[in-house]
Structures are given as structure tokens and as C-alpha cells.
PDB file of C-alpha atoms in Angstrom:
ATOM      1  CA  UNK A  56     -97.193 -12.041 -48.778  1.00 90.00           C
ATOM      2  CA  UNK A  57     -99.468  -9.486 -49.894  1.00 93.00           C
ATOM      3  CA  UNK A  58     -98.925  -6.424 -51.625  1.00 95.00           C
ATOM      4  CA  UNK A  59    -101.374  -3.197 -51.918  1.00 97.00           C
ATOM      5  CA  UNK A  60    -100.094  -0.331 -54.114  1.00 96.00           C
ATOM      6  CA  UNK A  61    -102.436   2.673 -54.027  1.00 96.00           C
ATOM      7  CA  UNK A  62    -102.396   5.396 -56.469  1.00 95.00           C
ATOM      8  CA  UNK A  63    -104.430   8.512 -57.655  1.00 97.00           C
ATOM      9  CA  UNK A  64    -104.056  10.922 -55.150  1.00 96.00           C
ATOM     10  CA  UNK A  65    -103.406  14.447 -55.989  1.00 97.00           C
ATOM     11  CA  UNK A  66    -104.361  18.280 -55.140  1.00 98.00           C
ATOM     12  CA  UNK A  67    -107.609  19.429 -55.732  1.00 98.00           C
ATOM     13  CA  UNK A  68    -109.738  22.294 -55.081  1.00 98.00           C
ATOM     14  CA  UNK A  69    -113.181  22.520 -53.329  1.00 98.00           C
ATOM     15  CA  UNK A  70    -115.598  20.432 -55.273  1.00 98.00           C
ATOM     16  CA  UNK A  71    -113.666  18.450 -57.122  1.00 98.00           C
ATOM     17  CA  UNK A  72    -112.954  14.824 -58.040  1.00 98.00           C
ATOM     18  CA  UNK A  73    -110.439  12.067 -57.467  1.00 98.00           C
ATOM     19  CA  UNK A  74    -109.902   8.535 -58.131  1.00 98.00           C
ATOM     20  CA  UNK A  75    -107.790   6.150 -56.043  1.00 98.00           C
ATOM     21  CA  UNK A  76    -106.991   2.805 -57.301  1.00 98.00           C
ATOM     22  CA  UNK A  77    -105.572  -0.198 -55.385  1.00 98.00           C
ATOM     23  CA  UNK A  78    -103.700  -2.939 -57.120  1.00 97.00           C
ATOM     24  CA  UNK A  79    -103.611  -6.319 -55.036  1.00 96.00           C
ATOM     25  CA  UNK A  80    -101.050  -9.178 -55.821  1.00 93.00           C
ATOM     26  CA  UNK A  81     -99.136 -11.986 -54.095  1.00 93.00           C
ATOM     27  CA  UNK A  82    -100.727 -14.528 -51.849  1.00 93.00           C
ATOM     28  CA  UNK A  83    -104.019 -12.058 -52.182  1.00 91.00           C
ATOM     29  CA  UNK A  84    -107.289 -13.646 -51.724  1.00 91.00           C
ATOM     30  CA  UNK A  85    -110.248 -12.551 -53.285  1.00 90.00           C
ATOM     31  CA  UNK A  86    -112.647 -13.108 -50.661  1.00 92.00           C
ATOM     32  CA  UNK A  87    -110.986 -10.794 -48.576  1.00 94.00           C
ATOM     33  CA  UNK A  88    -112.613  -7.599 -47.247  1.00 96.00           C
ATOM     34  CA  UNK A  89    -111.484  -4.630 -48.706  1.00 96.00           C
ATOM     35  CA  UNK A  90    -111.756  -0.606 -48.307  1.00 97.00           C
ATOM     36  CA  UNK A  91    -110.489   2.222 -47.838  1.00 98.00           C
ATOM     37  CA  UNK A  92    -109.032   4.510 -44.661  1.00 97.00           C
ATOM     38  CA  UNK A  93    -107.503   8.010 -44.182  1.00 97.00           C
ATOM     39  CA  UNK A  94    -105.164   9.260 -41.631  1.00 97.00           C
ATOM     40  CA  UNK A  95    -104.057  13.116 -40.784  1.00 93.00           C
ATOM     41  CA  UNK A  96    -100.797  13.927 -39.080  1.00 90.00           C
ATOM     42  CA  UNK A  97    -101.663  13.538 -35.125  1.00 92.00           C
ATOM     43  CA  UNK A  98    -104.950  11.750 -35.658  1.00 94.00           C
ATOM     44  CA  UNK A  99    -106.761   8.235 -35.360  1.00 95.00           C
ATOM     45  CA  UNK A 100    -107.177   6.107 -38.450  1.00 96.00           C
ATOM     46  CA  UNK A 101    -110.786   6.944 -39.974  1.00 97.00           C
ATOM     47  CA  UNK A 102    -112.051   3.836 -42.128  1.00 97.00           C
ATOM     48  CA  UNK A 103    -114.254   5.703 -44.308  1.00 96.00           C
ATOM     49  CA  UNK A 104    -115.219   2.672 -47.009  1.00 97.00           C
ATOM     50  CA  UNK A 105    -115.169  -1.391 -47.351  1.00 97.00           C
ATOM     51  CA  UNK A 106    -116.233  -3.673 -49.217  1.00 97.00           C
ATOM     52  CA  UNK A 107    -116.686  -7.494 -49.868  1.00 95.00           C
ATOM     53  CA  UNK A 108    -116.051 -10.073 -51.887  1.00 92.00           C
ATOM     54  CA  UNK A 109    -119.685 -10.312 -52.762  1.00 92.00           C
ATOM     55  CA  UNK A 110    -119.993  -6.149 -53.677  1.00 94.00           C
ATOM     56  CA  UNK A 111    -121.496  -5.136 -50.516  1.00 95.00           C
ATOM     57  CA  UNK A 112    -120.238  -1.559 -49.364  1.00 97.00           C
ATOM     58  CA  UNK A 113    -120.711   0.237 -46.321  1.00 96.00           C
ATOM     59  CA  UNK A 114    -119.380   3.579 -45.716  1.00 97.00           C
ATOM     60  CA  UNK A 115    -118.592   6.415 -42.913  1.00 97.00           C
ATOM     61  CA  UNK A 116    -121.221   9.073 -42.325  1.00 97.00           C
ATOM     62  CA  UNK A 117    -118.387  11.995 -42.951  1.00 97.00           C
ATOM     63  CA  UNK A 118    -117.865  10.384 -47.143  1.00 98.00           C
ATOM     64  CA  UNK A 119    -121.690   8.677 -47.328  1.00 98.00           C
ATOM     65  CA  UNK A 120    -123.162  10.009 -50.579  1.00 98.00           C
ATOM     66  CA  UNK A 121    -120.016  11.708 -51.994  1.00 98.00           C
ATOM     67  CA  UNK A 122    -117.557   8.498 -51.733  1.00 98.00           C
ATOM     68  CA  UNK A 123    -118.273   5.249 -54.000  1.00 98.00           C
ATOM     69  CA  UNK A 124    -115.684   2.487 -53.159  1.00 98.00           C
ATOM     70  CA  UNK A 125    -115.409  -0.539 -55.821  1.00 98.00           C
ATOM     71  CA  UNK A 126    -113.472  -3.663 -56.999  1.00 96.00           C
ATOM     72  CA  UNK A 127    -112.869  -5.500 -60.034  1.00 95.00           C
ATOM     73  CA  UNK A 128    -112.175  -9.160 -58.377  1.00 91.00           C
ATOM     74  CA  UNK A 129    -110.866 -10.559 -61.695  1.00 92.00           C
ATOM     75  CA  UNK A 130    -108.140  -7.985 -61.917  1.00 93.00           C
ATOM     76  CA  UNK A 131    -107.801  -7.872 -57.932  1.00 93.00           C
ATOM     77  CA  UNK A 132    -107.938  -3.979 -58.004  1.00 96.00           C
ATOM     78  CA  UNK A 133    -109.666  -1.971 -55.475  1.00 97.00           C
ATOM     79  CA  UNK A 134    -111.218   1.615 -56.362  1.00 98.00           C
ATOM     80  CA  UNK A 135    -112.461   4.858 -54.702  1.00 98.00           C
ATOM     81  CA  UNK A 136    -114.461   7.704 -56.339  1.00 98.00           C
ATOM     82  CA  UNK A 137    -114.378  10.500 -54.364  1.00 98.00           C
ATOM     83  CA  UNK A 138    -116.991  13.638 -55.644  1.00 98.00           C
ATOM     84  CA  UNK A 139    -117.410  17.006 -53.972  1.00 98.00           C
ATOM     85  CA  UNK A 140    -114.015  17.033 -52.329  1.00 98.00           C
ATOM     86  CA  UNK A 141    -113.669  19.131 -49.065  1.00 98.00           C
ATOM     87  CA  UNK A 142    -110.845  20.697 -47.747  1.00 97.00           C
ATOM     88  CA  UNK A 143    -111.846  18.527 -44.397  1.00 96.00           C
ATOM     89  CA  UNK A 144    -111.064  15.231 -46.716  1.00 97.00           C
ATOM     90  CA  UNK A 145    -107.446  16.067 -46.902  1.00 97.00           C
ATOM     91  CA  UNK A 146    -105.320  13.310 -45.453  1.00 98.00           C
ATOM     92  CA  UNK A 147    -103.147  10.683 -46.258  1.00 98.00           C
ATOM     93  CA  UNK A 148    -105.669   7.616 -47.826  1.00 98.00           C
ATOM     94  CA  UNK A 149    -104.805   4.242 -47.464  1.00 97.00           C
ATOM     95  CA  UNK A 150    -105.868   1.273 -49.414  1.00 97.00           C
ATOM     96  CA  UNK A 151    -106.363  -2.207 -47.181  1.00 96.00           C
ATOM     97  CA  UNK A 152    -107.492  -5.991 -46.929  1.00 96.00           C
ATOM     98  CA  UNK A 153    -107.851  -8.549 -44.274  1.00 94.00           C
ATOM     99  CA  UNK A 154    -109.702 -11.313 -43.932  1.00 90.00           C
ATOM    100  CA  UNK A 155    -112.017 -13.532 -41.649  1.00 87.00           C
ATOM    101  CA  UNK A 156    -113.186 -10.340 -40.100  1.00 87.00           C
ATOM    102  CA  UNK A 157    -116.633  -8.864 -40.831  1.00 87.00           C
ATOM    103  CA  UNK A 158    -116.369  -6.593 -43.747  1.00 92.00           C
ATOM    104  CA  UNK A 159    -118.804  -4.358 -41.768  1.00 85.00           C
ATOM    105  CA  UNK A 160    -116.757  -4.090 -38.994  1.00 91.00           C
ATOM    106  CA  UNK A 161    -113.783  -2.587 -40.407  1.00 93.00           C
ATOM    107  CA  UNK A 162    -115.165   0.929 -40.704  1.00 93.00           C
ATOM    108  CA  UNK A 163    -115.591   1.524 -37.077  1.00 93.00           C
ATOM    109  CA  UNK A 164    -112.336  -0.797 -36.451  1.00 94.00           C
ATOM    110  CA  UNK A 165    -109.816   0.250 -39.210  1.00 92.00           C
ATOM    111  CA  UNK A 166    -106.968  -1.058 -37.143  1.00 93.00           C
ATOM    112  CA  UNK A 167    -108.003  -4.628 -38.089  1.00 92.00           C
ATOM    113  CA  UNK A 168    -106.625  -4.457 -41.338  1.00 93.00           C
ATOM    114  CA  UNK A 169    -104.030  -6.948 -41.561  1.00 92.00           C
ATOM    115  CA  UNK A 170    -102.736  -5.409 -45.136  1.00 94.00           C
ATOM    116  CA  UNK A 171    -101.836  -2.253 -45.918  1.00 95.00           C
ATOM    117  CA  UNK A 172    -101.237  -0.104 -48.836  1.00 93.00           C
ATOM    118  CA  UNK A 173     -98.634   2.718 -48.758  1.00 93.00           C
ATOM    119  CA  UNK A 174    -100.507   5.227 -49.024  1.00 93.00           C
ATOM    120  CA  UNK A 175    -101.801   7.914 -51.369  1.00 97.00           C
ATOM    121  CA  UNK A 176    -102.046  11.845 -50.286  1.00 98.00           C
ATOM    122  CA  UNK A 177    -105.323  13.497 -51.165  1.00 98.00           C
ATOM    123  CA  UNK A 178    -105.061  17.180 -50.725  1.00 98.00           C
ATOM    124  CA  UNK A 179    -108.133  19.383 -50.921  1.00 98.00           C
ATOM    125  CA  UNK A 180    -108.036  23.008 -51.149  1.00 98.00           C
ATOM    126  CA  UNK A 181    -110.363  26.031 -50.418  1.00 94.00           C
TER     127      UNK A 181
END
């Protein structure tokens, strides 16, 4: 079994900053893919960031530039910096893993994930 516990979220205004951090543990593998997705009431799953075991990140257009997603593979922690905060970014965000998928693949398929976090809500005022 694996277990993701997100945390960091908060209530910001326009502009602003947050950090989410992911703690992995159990049967967790560090080769797996990991990132990041977000999830409104009464909409898709958006995968907004991943990355792999070897530090390669890829990213959704809507977060590209403003989001940085890391991971610290000896302490099996997963992180997101998110800069210049929108109210459009406000959602519930979800840390994640699977593996023997293509790390790329997940932001454009989020529903692959085979592990899920419990979430973190990110609220962003105007």
C-alpha cells in the first residue's frame, strides 16, 4: 500500500504564493512518476504538473511559467511552488503517483494515476 498525504494549501489573494508538499510512504517506489492535479466541484480532473524519477517535469499550458513541481527522492516527498496565484487556480489540488506509465502522459491523462493523495484546497481570491 501506498500512502500520499498532501499539505500546504490555504487562501490567498491575487498574486500570491503557495507551497504544497506531498509525503510518500509504504510500499512507495521511487521510480514512480509523480505530479500534481486539481479538480473543481462539477469539473474534469486537470493534471497540471509531473515529474520523474530522473527530475524531468512537464507541465499544463494554464500553470507553465508560474508552477514549479519538485521531489526530494531520498525523503520520498513531492513539492509544488505555485507563484502569481489566480483566482482561476482555485480548486481542490491533489498530489499523485503511478507507475509504468509515461511520466509525460499523465498530464493530458490524469486519470491514470493509480495513487492518490487526499487532497489539499487552494483558494485564490480577487
Amino acid at each position: 500500500q501506498v500512502q500520499l498525504v498532501a499539505s500546504g494549501g490555504g487562501s490567498v489573494q491575487d498574486g500570491g504564493s503557495l507551497r504544497l508538499s506531498c509525503a510518500a510512504s509504504g510500499y512507495f517506489d521511487s521510480r514512480y512518476c509523480m505530479g500534481w492535479f486539481r479538480q473543481s466541484p462539477g469539473k474534469e480532473r486537470e493534471g497540471i504538473a509531473s515529474i520523474d524519477s530522473g527530475g524531468g517535469t512537464r507541465y499544463a499550458d494554464s500553470v507553465k511559467g508560474r508552477f514549479t513541481i519538485s521531489r526530494d527522492i531520498a525523503a520520498n516527498t513531492l513539492y509544488l511552488q505555485m507563484n502569481s496565484l489566480k483566482p482561476e487556480d482555485t480548486a481542490m489540488y491533489y498530489c499523485a503517483a503511478v507507475g509504468r506509465v509515461e511520466c509525460a502522459y499523465v498530464i493530458d491523462n490524469p486519470y491514470v494515476f493509480g495513487y492518490l493523495g487526499q487532497g489539499t484546497q487552494v483558494t485564490v481570491s480577487s
